[in-house]
Coordinates of C-alpha atoms in Angstrom, one line a residue:
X90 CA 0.0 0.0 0.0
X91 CA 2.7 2.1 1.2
X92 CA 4.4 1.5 -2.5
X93 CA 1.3 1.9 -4.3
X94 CA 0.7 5.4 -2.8
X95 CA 4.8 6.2 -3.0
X96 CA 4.4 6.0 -7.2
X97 CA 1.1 7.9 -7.3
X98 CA 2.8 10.6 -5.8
X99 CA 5.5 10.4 -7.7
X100 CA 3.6 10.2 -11.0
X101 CA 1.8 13.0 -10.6
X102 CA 5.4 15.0 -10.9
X103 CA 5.6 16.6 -14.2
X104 CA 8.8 16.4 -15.2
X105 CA 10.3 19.8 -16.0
X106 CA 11.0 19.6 -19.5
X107 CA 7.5 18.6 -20.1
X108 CA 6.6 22.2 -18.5
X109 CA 5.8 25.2 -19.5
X110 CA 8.3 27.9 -19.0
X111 CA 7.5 31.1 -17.9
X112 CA 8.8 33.5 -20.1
X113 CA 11.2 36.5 -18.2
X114 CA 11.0 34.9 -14.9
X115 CA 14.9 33.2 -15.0
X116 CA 17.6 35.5 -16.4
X117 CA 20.9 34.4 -17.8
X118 CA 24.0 36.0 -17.7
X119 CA 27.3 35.2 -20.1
X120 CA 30.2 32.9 -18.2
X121 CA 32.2 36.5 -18.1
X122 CA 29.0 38.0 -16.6
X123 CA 28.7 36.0 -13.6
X124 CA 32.4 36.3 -13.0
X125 CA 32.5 39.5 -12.8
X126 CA 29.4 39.7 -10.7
X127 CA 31.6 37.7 -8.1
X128 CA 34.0 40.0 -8.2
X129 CA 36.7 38.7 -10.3
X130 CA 38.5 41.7 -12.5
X131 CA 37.6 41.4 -16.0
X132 CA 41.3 40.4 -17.5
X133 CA 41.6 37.5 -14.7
X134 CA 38.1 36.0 -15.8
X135 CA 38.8 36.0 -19.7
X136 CA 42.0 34.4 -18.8
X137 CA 40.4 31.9 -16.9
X138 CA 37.0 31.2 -19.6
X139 CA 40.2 31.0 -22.3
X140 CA 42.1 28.4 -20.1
X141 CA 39.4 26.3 -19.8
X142 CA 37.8 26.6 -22.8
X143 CA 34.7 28.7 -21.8
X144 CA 33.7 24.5 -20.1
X145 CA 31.6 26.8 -17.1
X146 CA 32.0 29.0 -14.3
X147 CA 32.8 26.3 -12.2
X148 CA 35.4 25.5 -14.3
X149 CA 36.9 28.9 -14.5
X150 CA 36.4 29.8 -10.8
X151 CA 38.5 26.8 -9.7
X152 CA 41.1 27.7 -12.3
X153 CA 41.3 31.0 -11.0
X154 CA 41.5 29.6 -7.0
X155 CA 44.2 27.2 -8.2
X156 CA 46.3 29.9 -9.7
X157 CA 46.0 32.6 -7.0
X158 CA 49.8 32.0 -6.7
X159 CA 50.5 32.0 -10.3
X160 CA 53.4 35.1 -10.8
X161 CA 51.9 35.4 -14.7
X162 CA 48.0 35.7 -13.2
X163 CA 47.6 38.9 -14.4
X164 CA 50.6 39.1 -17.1
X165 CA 48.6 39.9 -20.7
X166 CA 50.2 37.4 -22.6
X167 CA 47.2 35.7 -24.9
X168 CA 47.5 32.0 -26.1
X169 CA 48.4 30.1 -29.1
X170 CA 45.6 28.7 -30.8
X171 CA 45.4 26.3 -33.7
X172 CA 42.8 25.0 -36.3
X173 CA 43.0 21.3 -37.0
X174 CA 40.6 18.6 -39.3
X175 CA 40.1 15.8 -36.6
X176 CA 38.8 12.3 -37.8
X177 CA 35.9 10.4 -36.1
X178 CA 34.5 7.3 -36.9
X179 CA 36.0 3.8 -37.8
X180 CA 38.9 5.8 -39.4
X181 CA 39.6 7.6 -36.0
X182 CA 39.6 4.5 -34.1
X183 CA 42.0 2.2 -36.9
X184 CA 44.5 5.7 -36.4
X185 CA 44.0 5.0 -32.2
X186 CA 45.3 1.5 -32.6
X187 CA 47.7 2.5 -35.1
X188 CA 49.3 4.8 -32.6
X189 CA 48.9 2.0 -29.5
X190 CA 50.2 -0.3 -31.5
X191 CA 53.3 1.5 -32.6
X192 CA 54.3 3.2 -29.5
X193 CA 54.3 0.0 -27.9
X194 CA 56.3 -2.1 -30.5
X195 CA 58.5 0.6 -32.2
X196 CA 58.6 2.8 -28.7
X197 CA 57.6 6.6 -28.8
X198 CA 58.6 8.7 -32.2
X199 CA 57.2 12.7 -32.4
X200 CA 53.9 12.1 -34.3
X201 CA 52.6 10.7 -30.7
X202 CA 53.4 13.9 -29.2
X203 CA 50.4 15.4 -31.0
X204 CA 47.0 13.3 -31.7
X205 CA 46.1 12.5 -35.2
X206 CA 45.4 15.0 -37.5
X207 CA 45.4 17.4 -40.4
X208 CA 47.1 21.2 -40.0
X209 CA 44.4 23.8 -41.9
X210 CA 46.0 27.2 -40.2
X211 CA 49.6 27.5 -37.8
X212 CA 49.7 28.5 -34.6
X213 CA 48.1 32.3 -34.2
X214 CA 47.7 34.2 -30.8
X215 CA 44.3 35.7 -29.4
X216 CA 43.4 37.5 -27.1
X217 CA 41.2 36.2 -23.9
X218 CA 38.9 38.3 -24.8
X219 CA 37.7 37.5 -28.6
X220 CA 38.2 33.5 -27.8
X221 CA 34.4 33.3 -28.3
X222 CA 34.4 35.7 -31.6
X223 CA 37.2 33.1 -32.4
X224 CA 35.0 30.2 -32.2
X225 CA 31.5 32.0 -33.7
X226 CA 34.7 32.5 -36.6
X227 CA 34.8 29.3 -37.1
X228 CA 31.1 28.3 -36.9
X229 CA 29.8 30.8 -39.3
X230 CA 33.0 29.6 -42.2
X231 CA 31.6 25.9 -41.3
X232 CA 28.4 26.8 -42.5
X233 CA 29.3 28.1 -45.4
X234 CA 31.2 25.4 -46.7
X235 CA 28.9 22.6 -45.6
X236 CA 28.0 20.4 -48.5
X237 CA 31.3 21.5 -50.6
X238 CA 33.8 19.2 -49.2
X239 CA 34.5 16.0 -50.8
X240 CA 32.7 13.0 -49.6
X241 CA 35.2 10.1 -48.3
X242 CA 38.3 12.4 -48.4
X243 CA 40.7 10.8 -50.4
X244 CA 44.1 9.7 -48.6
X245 CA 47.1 8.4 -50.3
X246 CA 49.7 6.2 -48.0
X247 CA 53.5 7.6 -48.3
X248 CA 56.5 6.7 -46.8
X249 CA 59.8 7.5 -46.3
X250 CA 63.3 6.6 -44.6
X251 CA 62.2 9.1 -41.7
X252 CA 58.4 9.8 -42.3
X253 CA 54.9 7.9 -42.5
X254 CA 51.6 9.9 -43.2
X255 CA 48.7 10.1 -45.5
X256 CA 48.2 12.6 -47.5
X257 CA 45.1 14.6 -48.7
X258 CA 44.8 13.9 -52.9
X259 CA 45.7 17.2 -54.5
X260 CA 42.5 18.4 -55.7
X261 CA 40.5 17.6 -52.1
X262 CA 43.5 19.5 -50.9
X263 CA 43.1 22.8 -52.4
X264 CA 39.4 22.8 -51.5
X265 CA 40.5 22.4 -47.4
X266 CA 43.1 25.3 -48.3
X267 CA 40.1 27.3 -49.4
X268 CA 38.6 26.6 -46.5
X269 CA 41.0 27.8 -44.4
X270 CA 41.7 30.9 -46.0
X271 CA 38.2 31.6 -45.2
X272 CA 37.9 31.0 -41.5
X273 CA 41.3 33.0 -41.4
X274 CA 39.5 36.1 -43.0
X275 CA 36.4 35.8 -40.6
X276 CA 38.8 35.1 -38.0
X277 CA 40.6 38.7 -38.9
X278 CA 37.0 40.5 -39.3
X279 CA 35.4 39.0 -36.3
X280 CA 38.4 38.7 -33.7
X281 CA 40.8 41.0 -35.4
X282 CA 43.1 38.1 -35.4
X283 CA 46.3 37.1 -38.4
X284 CA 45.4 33.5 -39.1
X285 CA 48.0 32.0 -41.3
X286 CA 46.4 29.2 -43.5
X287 CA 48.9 26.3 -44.3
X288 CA 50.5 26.5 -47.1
X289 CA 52.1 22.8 -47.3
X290 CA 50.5 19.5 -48.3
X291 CA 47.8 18.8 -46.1
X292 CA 48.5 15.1 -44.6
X293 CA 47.9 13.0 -41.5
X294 CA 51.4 12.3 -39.6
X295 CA 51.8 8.7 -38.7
X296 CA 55.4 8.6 -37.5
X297 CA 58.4 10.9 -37.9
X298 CA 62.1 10.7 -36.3
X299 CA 62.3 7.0 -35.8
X300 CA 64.7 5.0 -35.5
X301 CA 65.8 3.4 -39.5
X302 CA 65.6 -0.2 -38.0
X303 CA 61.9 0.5 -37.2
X304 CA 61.0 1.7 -40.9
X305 CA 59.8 -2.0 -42.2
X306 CA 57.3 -2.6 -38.8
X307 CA 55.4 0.5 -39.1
X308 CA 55.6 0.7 -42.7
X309 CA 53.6 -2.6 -42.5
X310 CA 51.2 -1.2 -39.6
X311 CA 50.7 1.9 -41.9
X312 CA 49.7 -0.1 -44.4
X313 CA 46.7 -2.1 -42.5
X314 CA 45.1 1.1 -42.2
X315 CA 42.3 1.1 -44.6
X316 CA 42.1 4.8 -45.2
X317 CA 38.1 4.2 -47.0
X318 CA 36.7 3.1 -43.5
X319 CA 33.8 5.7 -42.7
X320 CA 34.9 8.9 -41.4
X321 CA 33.6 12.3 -40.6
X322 CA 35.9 15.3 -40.1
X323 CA 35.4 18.2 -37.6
X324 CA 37.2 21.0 -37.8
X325 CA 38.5 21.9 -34.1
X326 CA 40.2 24.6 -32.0
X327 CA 42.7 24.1 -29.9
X328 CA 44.9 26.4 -27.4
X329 CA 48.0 26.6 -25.6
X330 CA 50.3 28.3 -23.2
X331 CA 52.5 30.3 -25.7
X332 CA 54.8 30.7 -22.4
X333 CA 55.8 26.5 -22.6
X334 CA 56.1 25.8 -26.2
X335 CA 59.7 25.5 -26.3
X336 CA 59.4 23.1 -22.8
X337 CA 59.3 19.4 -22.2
X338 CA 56.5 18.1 -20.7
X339 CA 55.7 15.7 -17.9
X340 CA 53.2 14.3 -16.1
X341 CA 53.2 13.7 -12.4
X342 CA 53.0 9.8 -11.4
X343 CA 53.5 10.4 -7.5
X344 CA 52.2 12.9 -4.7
X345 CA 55.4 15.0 -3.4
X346 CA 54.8 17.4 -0.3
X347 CA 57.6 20.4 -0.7
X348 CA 60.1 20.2 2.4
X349 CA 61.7 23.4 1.7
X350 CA 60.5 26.8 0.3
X351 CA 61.6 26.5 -3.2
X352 CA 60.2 23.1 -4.0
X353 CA 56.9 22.4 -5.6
X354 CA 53.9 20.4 -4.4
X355 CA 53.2 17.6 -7.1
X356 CA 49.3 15.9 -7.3
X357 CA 49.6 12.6 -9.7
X358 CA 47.8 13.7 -12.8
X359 CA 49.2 16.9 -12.8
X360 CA 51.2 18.3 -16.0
X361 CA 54.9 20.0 -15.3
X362 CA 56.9 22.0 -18.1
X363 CA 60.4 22.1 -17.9
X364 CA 63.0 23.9 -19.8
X365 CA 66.4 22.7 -20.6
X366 CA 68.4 26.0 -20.3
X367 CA 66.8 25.8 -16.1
X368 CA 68.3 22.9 -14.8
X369 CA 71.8 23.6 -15.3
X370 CA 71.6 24.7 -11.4
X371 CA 69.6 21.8 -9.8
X372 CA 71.2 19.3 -8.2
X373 CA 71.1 15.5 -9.3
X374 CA 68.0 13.7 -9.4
X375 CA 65.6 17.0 -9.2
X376 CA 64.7 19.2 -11.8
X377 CA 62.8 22.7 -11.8
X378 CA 59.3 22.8 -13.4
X379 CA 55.9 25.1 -13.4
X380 CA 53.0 23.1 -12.6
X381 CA 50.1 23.3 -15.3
X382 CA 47.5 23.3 -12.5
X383 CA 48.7 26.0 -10.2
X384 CA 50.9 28.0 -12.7
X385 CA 54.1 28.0 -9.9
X386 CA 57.4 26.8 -10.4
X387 CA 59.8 25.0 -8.4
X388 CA 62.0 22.2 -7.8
X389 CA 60.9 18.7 -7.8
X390 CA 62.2 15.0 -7.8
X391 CA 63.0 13.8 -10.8
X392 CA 61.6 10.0 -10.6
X393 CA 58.3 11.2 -9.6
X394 CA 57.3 12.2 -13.0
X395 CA 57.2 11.1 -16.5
X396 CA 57.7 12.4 -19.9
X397 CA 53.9 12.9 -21.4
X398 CA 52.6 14.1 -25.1
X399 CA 52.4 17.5 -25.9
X400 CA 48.5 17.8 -26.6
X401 CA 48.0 17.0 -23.0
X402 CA 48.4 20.3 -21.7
X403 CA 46.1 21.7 -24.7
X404 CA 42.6 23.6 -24.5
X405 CA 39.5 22.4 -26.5
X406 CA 37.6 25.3 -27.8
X407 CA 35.1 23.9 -29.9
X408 CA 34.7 22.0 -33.0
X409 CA 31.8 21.9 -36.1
X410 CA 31.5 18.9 -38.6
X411 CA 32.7 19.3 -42.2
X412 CA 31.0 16.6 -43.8
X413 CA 28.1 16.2 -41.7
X414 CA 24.7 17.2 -43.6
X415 CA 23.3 18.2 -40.2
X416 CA 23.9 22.0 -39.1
X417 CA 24.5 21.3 -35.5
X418 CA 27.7 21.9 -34.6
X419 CA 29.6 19.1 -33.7
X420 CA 30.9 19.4 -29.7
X421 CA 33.2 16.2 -29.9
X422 CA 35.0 14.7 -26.4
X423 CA 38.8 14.3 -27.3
X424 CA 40.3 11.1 -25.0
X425 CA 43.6 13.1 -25.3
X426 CA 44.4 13.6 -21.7
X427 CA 43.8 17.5 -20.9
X428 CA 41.8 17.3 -23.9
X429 CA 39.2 14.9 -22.6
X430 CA 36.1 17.5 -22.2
X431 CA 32.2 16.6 -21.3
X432 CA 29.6 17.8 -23.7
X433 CA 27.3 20.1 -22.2
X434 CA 23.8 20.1 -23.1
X435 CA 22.0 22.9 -24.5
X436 CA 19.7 23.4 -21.2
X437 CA 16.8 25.0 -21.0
X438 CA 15.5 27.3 -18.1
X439 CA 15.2 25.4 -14.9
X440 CA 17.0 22.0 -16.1
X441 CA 19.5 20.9 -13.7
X442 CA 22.0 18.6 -15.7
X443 CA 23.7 15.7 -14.4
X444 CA 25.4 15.8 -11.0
X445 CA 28.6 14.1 -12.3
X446 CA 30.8 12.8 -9.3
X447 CA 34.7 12.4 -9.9
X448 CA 36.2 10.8 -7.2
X449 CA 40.2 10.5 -7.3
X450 CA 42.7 9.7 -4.4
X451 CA 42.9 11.7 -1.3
X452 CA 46.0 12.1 0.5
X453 CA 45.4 12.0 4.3
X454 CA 46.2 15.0 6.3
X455 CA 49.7 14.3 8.1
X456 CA 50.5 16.0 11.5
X457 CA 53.7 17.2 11.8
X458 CA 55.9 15.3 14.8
X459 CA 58.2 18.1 15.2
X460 CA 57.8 20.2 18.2
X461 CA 56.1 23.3 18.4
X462 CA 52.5 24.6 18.0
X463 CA 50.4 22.2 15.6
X464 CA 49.6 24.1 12.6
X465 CA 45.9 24.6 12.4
X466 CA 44.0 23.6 9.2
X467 CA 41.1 25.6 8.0
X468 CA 38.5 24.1 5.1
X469 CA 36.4 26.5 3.7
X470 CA 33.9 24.8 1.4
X471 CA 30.8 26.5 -0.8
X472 CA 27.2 25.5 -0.4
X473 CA 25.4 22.9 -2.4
X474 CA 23.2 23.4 -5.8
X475 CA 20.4 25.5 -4.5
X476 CA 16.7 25.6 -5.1
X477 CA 16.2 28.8 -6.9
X478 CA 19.2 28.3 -8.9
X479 CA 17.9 25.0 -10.5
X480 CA 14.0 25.9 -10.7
X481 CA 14.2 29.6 -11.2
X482 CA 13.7 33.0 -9.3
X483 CA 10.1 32.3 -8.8
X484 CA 10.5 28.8 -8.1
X485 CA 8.5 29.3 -4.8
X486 CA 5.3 29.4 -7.2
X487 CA 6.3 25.8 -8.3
X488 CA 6.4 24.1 -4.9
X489 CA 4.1 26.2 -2.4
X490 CA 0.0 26.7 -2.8
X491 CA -1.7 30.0 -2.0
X492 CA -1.9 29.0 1.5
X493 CA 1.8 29.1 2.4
X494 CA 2.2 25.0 2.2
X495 CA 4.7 23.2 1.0
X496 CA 4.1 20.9 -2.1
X497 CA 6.8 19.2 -3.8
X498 CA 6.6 19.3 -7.4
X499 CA 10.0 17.9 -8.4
X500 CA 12.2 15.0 -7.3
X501 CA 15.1 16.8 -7.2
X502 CA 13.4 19.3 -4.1
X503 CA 13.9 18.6 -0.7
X504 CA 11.0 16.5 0.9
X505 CA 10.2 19.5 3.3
X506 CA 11.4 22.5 4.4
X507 CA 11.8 24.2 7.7
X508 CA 8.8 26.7 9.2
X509 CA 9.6 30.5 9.0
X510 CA 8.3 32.8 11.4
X511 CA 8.0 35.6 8.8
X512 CA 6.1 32.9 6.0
X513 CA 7.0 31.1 3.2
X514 CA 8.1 34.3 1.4
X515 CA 11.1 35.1 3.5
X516 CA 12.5 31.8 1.2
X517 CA 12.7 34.2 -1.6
X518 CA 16.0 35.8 0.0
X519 CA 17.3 32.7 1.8
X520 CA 16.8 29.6 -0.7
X521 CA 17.6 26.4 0.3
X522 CA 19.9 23.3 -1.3
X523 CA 18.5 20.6 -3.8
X524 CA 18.3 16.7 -3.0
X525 CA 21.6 17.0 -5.7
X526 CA 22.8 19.8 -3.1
X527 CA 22.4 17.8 0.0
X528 CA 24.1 15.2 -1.7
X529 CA 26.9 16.9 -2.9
X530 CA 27.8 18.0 0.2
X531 CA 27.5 14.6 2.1
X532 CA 30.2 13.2 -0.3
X533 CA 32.0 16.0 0.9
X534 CA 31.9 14.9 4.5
X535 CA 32.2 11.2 3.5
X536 CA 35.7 12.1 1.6
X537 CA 36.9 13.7 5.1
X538 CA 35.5 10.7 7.0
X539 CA 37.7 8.4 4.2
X540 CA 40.8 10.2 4.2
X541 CA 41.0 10.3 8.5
X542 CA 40.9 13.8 8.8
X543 CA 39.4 15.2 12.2
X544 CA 37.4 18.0 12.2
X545 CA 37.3 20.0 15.5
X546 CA 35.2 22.5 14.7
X547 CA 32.4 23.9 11.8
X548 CA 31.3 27.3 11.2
X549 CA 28.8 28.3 8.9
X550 CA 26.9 31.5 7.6
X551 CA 23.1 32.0 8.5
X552 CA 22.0 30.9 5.0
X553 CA 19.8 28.3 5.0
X554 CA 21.8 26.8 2.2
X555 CA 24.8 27.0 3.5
X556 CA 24.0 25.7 7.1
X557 CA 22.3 22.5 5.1
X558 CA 25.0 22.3 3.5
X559 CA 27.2 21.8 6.7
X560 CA 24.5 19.7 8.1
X561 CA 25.1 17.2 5.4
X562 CA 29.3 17.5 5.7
X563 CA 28.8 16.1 8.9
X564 CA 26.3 13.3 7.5
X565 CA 28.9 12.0 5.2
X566 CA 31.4 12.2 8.8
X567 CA 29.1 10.4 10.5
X568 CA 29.3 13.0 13.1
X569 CA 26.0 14.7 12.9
X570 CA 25.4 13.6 16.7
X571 CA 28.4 14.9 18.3
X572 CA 29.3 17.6 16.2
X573 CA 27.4 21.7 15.8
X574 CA 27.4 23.8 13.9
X575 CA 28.4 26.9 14.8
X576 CA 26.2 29.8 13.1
X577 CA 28.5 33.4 12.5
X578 CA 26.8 35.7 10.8
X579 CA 30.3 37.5 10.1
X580 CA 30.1 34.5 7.2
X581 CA 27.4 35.9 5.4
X582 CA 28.4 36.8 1.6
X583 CA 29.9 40.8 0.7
X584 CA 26.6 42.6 1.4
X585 CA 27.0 44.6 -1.6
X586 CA 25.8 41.4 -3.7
X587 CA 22.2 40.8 -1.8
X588 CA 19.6 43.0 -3.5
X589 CA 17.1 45.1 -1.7
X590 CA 18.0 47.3 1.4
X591 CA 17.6 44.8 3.7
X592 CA 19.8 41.5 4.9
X593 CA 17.3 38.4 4.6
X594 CA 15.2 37.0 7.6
X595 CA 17.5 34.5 8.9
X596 CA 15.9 31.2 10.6
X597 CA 16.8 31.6 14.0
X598 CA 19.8 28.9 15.4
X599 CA 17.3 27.3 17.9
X600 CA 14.4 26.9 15.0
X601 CA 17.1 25.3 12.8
X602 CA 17.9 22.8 15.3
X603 CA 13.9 22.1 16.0
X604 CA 14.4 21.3 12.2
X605 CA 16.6 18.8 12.5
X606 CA 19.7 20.6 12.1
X607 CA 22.7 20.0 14.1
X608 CA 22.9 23.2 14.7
X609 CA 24.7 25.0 18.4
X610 CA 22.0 27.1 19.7
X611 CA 24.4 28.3 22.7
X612 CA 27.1 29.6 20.2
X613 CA 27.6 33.5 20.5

């Protein structure tokens, strides 16, 4: 019975794409707007939308935390970007086990530095700020040309004593070179941009600078590539740091904590560029480096890294089909390390996408034995995914009747909400999290419970959201009995960014804890 009235409930939620929006009640602002309205300055947000590829705020913002100790934060040197013709398809995947196959019998030769491809225009520099001018560039050439490329494009196999690529037959070749001169004039008129087209024969590199006695085995692997398989060709962006184009790069395999004040922290996964002409100092076995992540440089141990492909480090931008009849453009994920990006969905008003969880390995916090004070360790986290964020300014319309009660219309709102004194409106200052909310922030708590760490104390503002959120931290500790939270207003978000004239009507720390809120109501 109790099942049976559990999916009538639940059937009678209309699922939000199914509903009617209501036109002018949710406003959306650019990526760049909502930086700034955080604060950010203007040339540290475009840097950070252009090092992440204009991905999402999110993305940016933790770019931008990550690098507040970056010496070159606010240096105006743009990137390097590049246009290339990427395969997909079966063709794609026989040039994948092409290069699998011959890094691991013939060992690593410079075609793997990059992925496979076809150079339409050299390297060019942009500035942060016309990235997306860069990309509408490219979109509005792609469009023109759609239906004018040749359909398979031909390929023709050659080989050399030191070389191995396919090449683009001559004819198909001067129609790509067409292309590209286009995009690079609508690149110049729309981004006031010098885009170079290239000028040689268009080909896809195989291998280059191998060793002679290696010729005959990827000659023969070359050959089992049947360069008819089905294929469609995006043309794609890609950037990178202009600063590192001359360095090597490597990739961190192990976790190093610095022990002095010129060494660098390493996290495995992380990217470090090193230049020749700055090692002739260190001593053996270390070697200076600037850490992709953070942007700082320092020394570090040699064996805890490893030499890793160029493209790594790279910036996707964007990429539009060729040969594809639709007119969608084409956002393709790239498995090339850095370049591995999630497609995001064209959302509509109130859709919350896909709470996407990535959960890597979490050093535990290590006490130092030496004596002295203990350092004290401070983790400052943000709320979860809040209601009127996901459903909309007037999202109180959607879940509460004319009498002030609480209905809820959508699976992804909380199963109740805690009673104001001033009435349901006073919710319209002071929103609470999302079921996604509350769970993101118990995964949170269940990380800290995972990795040891101890936590002695929790402070929160007076937002709803953001004392649910701590609420559910302690959850995921398992310490929502013997821990409080301890409510400061001081905590409350730069007043200059709450509308009105007024602070909102906090819930009062005893009400929260009648809610069920672990909550310190003798706190001062």
């Amino acid at each position: 019975l109790a099942m049976a009235a559990r999916e009538e409930l639940y059937s009678k939620v209309i699922p939000r794409r199914s509903r009617q929006h209501r036109a002018g009640t949710i406003k959306h602002g650019s990526s760049l707007e909502i930086l700034l309205s955080m604060g950010f300055p203007k040339a540290r947000a475009q840097k950070a939308l252009a090092s992440t590829g204009g991905r999402s705020v999110q993305a940016a913002c933790d770019w931008l935390f990550s690098h507040v100790g970056d010496p070159f934060l606010d240096d105006t040197l743009p990137r390097e970007y590049v246009l290339y013709l990427r395969p997909t398809g079966p063709l794609a995947q026989k040039l994948s086990e092409f290069w699998q196959q011959s890094k691991q019998i013939c060992g690593k030769n410079k075609a793997h530095n990059i992925f496979p491809h076809i150079t339409l225009c050299q390297f060019f520099m942009c500035e942060d700020g016309k990235v997306d001018a860069l990309t509408e560039a490219l979109q509005a050439t792609v469009t023109r040309w759609k239906c004018k490329f040749p359909t398979p494009l031909p390929l023709e196999l050659y080989t050399s004593s030191n070389f191995i690529g396919l090449f683009v037959k001559e004819e198909s070749a001067e129609v790509l070179k067409k292309f590209a001169a286009d995009f690079a004039a609508e690149a110049a008129s729309k981004a006031d941009v010098h885009v170079e087209p290239h000028k040689k024969q268009l080909h896809v590199t195989l291998a280059y600078h191998f060793q002679s006695s290696h010729l005959p085995t990827l000659e023969k692997l070359a050959q089992s590539i049947d360069v008819k398989l089905g294929c469609d060709w995006v043309a794609a962006i890609f950037s990178r740091d202009i600063r590192f184009v001359n360095h090597e790069t490597l990739q961190v395999i192990y976790p190093y904590t610095p022990q002095n004040d010129d060494e660098l922290e390493l996290v495995p996964g992380d990217f470090i560029f090193m230049s020749p002409v700055e090692q002739s100092s260190t001593s053996e076995g270390w070697i200076y480096g600037t850490s992709l992540a953070t942007g700082c440089s320092g020394l570090l141990p040699e064996n805890y890294v490893t030499k890793a492909d160029e493209c790594g480090t790279w910036v996707f931008h964007g990429s539009y089909s060729i040969l594809n009849t639709s007119s969608c453009p084409s956002l393709q994920a790239f498995a090339d390390g850095a370049l591995e990006r999630r497609q995001q969905e064209d959302q509509g008003p109130g859709d919350a996408g896909p709470l996407t969880i990535i959960c890597q390995n979490v050093q535990p916090l290590r006490m130092s034995s030496q004596p002295g004070p203990q350092k004290r360790c401070l983790f400052v986290c943000r709320h979860g995914e809040r209601m009127d964020v996901v459903f909309g300014k007037y999202w109180l319309s959607q879940c509460f009747d004319a009498k002030g009660r609480y209905m809820r219309s959508n699976l992804n709102m909380p199963h109740n909400l805690p009673q104001r004194s001033g009435g349901f409106r006073d919710y319209e200052k002071d929103a609470p999290i999302t079921v996604l909310g509350c769970t993101q922030a118990r995964l949170v708590g269940e990380a800290l419970l995972e990795t040891n760490t101890i936590v002695d104390y929790i402070y929160s503002s007076p937002s709803l959201r953001c004392v649910q959120t701590a609420h559910n931290i302690l959850k995921g500790m398992q310490q929502e009995n013997s821990l409080r939270i301890r409510v400061e207003p001081g905590l409350f978000e730069w007043t200059k960014w709450v509308s009105g004239s007024s602070l909102p009507a906090w819930i009062p720390p005893a009400d929260l804890a009648a809610a069920t809120l672990s909550v310190d109501t003798t706190y001062r």
